[in-house]
Amino acid sequence: MISVNDLKTGLTLQLDNGLWSVVEFLHVKPGKGAAFVRSKLKNVETGQVVERTFRAGEKVAKAMLDRREMQYLYKEGADFVMMDLESYEQLPVPASAIGDGIKYLKENMNVQILMHEGRIIGVDLPNFVELEVVDTPPSEKGNTAQGGTKPATLEGGAVVNVPFFINIGDKLRIDTRTNEYLDRV
């Protein structure tokens, strides 16, 4: 059990038969009445975001999450097969646990798997990945005065806006959190 006065962003709580991650919180001390904590919580499994208010000093259950370093091996049907780097055990991970991160996955990439009571609840990808451009329209000569961008499809299926000088076959560094082009590798 943990006091709501000790909440931190990213902390995972066990509330109402579900796992909730703290997105943001605010301690409020009104001039009249008791203090309280206003929080925004995100359901780890469904992605639902709710706002919840707790009385100051109220106790909530902290969820014990296990993080494991795993390596993505290959796709088998609808599942993605990951290998535990410590025990070399192979686990199928459903696409729903990875979410939008599927478009950044490359074979032999290391990822963090979040587990709760032996059940996979999420996958954390590296913040930056290097992917190859498989499709992009050709650049137009003389159309660079404003430093514009064009869409480029990457090897995993992600579509990113890139500068005009990027061509098919270039390797790019992409920020997986914002889906933005960083630089050419």
CSV table of C-alpha atoms in Angstrom, one decimal:
chain,number,residue,atom,x,y,z
A,1,MET,CA,0.0,0.0,0.0
A,2,ILE,CA,1.2,3.5,-0.8
A,3,SER,CA,-0.2,6.9,0.3
A,4,VAL,CA,-1.7,9.1,-2.5
A,5,ASN,CA,0.6,11.8,-1.2
A,6,ASP,CA,3.5,9.8,-2.6
A,7,LEU,CA,2.1,9.5,-6.2
A,8,LYS,CA,4.6,10.0,-9.0
A,9,THR,CA,4.1,10.2,-12.8
A,10,GLY,CA,4.5,6.7,-14.3
A,11,LEU,CA,3.7,4.8,-11.1
A,12,THR,CA,1.3,1.9,-11.6
A,13,LEU,CA,-1.6,1.3,-9.2
A,14,GLN,CA,-4.0,-1.5,-8.7
A,15,LEU,CA,-7.5,0.0,-8.5
A,16,ASP,CA,-11.0,-1.3,-9.2
A,17,ASN,CA,-9.7,-4.7,-10.4
A,18,GLY,CA,-7.4,-3.1,-13.0
A,19,LEU,CA,-4.0,-1.7,-13.5
A,20,TRP,CA,-3.8,2.1,-13.8
A,21,SER,CA,-0.7,4.2,-14.6
A,22,VAL,CA,-0.5,7.8,-13.1
A,23,VAL,CA,-0.4,10.3,-16.0
A,24,GLU,CA,-0.5,13.4,-13.9
A,25,PHE,CA,-1.4,14.4,-10.4
A,26,LEU,CA,-1.9,17.6,-8.4
A,27,HIS,CA,-2.0,18.1,-4.6
A,28,VAL,CA,-4.7,20.6,-3.8
A,29,LYS,CA,-4.9,22.4,-0.4
A,30,PRO,CA,-7.9,24.6,-0.4
A,31,GLY,CA,-8.2,27.4,2.1
A,32,LYS,CA,-11.2,25.8,3.7
A,33,GLY,CA,-11.7,22.0,4.0
A,34,ALA,CA,-9.4,19.1,3.8
A,35,ALA,CA,-6.6,18.6,1.2
A,36,PHE,CA,-7.0,16.2,-1.7
A,37,VAL,CA,-5.1,14.8,-4.6
A,38,ARG,CA,-6.5,15.2,-8.1
A,39,SER,CA,-5.1,12.7,-10.6
A,40,LYS,CA,-5.4,11.5,-14.2
A,41,LEU,CA,-5.0,7.8,-14.5
A,42,LYS,CA,-4.6,5.6,-17.7
A,43,ASN,CA,-5.7,2.0,-17.8
A,44,VAL,CA,-2.6,0.0,-18.8
A,45,GLU,CA,-4.6,-2.7,-20.6
A,46,THR,CA,-7.3,-0.7,-22.4
A,47,GLY,CA,-5.7,2.8,-22.7
A,48,GLN,CA,-8.8,4.5,-21.1
A,49,VAL,CA,-8.0,7.7,-19.3
A,50,VAL,CA,-10.0,8.8,-16.2
A,51,GLU,CA,-9.7,11.6,-13.7
A,52,ARG,CA,-10.0,10.6,-10.0
A,53,THR,CA,-9.8,12.5,-6.8
A,54,PHE,CA,-8.4,11.0,-3.6
A,55,ARG,CA,-8.5,12.3,0.0
A,56,ALA,CA,-5.1,13.3,1.2
A,57,GLY,CA,-3.4,10.4,3.0
A,58,GLU,CA,-5.7,7.8,1.5
A,59,LYS,CA,-3.9,4.5,0.8
A,60,VAL,CA,-3.9,2.7,-2.6
A,61,ALA,CA,-2.4,-0.6,-3.7
A,62,LYS,CA,0.8,-0.3,-5.7
A,63,ALA,CA,1.1,-2.8,-8.6
A,64,MET,CA,4.2,-4.9,-8.8
A,65,LEU,CA,5.4,-4.9,-12.4
A,66,ASP,CA,8.2,-7.1,-13.7
A,67,ARG,CA,10.3,-5.6,-16.5
A,68,ARG,CA,12.2,-8.0,-18.7
A,69,GLU,CA,14.7,-7.3,-21.4
A,70,MET,CA,13.7,-9.4,-24.5
A,71,GLN,CA,14.6,-9.6,-28.1
A,72,TYR,CA,12.1,-9.6,-30.9
A,73,LEU,CA,12.8,-12.7,-33.1
A,74,TYR,CA,10.0,-13.1,-35.7
A,75,LYS,CA,6.2,-12.8,-36.3
A,76,GLU,CA,4.2,-16.0,-36.1
A,77,GLY,CA,0.5,-15.6,-37.1
A,78,ALA,CA,-0.9,-12.7,-35.0
A,79,ASP,CA,1.8,-13.0,-32.3
A,80,PHE,CA,5.3,-11.6,-32.1
A,81,VAL,CA,7.8,-14.1,-30.7
A,82,MET,CA,10.2,-12.6,-28.1
A,83,MET,CA,13.2,-14.2,-26.4
A,84,ASP,CA,14.1,-13.6,-22.8
A,85,LEU,CA,17.7,-12.6,-22.8
A,86,GLU,CA,18.4,-14.2,-19.4
A,87,SER,CA,16.7,-17.6,-19.7
A,88,TYR,CA,16.5,-17.8,-23.6
A,89,GLU,CA,12.8,-18.7,-23.2
A,90,GLN,CA,10.7,-17.8,-26.2
A,91,LEU,CA,7.3,-16.1,-25.5
A,92,PRO,CA,4.5,-15.2,-28.0
A,93,VAL,CA,3.4,-11.6,-27.4
A,94,PRO,CA,0.0,-10.6,-28.8
A,95,ALA,CA,-0.1,-7.6,-31.1
A,96,SER,CA,-2.5,-5.8,-28.7
A,97,ALA,CA,0.2,-5.7,-26.0
A,98,ILE,CA,2.6,-3.9,-28.5
A,99,GLY,CA,0.0,-1.4,-29.8
A,100,ASP,CA,1.2,1.2,-32.3
A,101,GLY,CA,4.8,0.2,-31.7
A,102,ILE,CA,4.4,-2.7,-34.2
A,103,LYS,CA,5.4,-0.4,-37.0
A,104,TYR,CA,8.8,0.2,-35.4
A,105,LEU,CA,9.7,-3.4,-34.7
A,106,LYS,CA,12.7,-4.9,-36.5
A,107,GLU,CA,14.0,-8.4,-36.1
A,108,ASN,CA,16.7,-8.8,-33.3
A,109,MET,CA,15.6,-5.5,-31.7
A,110,ASN,CA,15.7,-5.4,-27.9
A,111,VAL,CA,12.6,-4.3,-26.1
A,112,GLN,CA,11.3,-4.1,-22.5
A,113,ILE,CA,8.4,-6.3,-21.7
A,114,LEU,CA,6.1,-5.3,-18.8
A,115,MET,CA,4.6,-8.3,-16.9
A,116,HIS,CA,2.1,-8.4,-14.0
A,117,GLU,CA,1.6,-11.8,-12.3
A,118,GLY,CA,3.0,-13.7,-15.3
A,119,ARG,CA,0.8,-11.9,-17.8
A,120,ILE,CA,2.2,-9.6,-20.5
A,121,ILE,CA,0.5,-6.2,-20.2
A,122,GLY,CA,2.8,-4.0,-22.4
A,123,VAL,CA,5.9,-3.5,-24.4
A,124,ASP,CA,8.3,-0.5,-24.2
A,125,LEU,CA,10.2,0.1,-27.4
A,126,PRO,CA,13.6,2.0,-27.5
A,127,ASN,CA,13.1,5.7,-27.8
A,128,PHE,CA,15.0,5.9,-31.1
A,129,VAL,CA,15.1,3.3,-33.9
A,130,GLU,CA,16.9,3.2,-37.2
A,131,LEU,CA,14.7,2.2,-40.2
A,132,GLU,CA,15.1,2.1,-43.9
A,133,VAL,CA,12.9,4.1,-46.3
A,134,VAL,CA,11.0,1.8,-48.6
A,135,ASP,CA,8.8,4.3,-50.4
A,136,THR,CA,8.8,8.1,-50.8
A,137,PRO,CA,7.9,10.4,-53.7
A,138,PRO,CA,10.9,11.9,-55.7
A,139,SER,CA,12.0,15.3,-54.6
A,140,GLU,CA,11.2,18.3,-56.8
A,141,LYS,CA,14.0,20.6,-57.9
A,142,GLY,CA,13.7,24.2,-56.7
A,143,ASN,CA,11.0,23.4,-54.1
A,144,THR,CA,13.3,23.8,-51.1
A,145,ALA,CA,13.0,27.5,-50.3
A,146,GLN,CA,10.7,26.9,-47.4
A,147,GLY,CA,12.3,23.7,-46.2
A,148,GLY,CA,9.2,21.6,-46.7
A,149,THR,CA,8.6,17.9,-46.0
A,150,LYS,CA,7.2,14.9,-47.8
A,151,PRO,CA,5.8,11.6,-46.5
A,152,ALA,CA,8.1,8.5,-46.4
A,153,THR,CA,7.1,4.9,-45.7
A,154,LEU,CA,9.6,3.0,-43.6
A,155,GLU,CA,10.3,-0.7,-43.5
A,156,GLY,CA,8.0,-1.5,-40.6
A,157,GLY,CA,5.1,0.4,-42.1
A,158,ALA,CA,5.4,3.7,-40.3
A,159,VAL,CA,4.8,6.8,-42.3
A,160,VAL,CA,7.0,9.8,-41.3
A,161,ASN,CA,7.3,13.3,-42.7
A,162,VAL,CA,10.9,13.8,-43.9
A,163,PRO,CA,12.9,16.6,-45.7
A,164,PHE,CA,12.9,16.6,-49.5
A,165,PHE,CA,16.5,15.2,-49.8
A,166,ILE,CA,15.6,11.8,-48.4
A,167,ASN,CA,15.5,9.0,-51.0
A,168,ILE,CA,14.4,5.4,-51.1
A,169,GLY,CA,17.0,3.2,-49.4
A,170,ASP,CA,18.2,5.8,-46.9
A,171,LYS,CA,18.4,4.8,-43.2
A,172,LEU,CA,16.7,7.2,-40.8
A,173,ARG,CA,16.7,7.7,-37.0
A,174,ILE,CA,13.1,8.0,-35.8
A,175,ASP,CA,11.8,9.0,-32.4
A,176,THR,CA,9.2,6.2,-31.5
A,177,ARG,CA,7.5,8.4,-28.9
A,178,THR,CA,6.5,11.2,-31.3
A,179,ASN,CA,6.9,9.5,-34.7
A,180,GLU,CA,9.3,12.2,-35.9
A,181,TYR,CA,12.3,12.1,-38.2
A,182,LEU,CA,15.5,13.0,-36.4
A,183,ASP,CA,18.4,12.5,-38.8
A,184,ARG,CA,19.8,10.4,-41.6
A,185,VAL,CA,22.2,7.6,-40.5
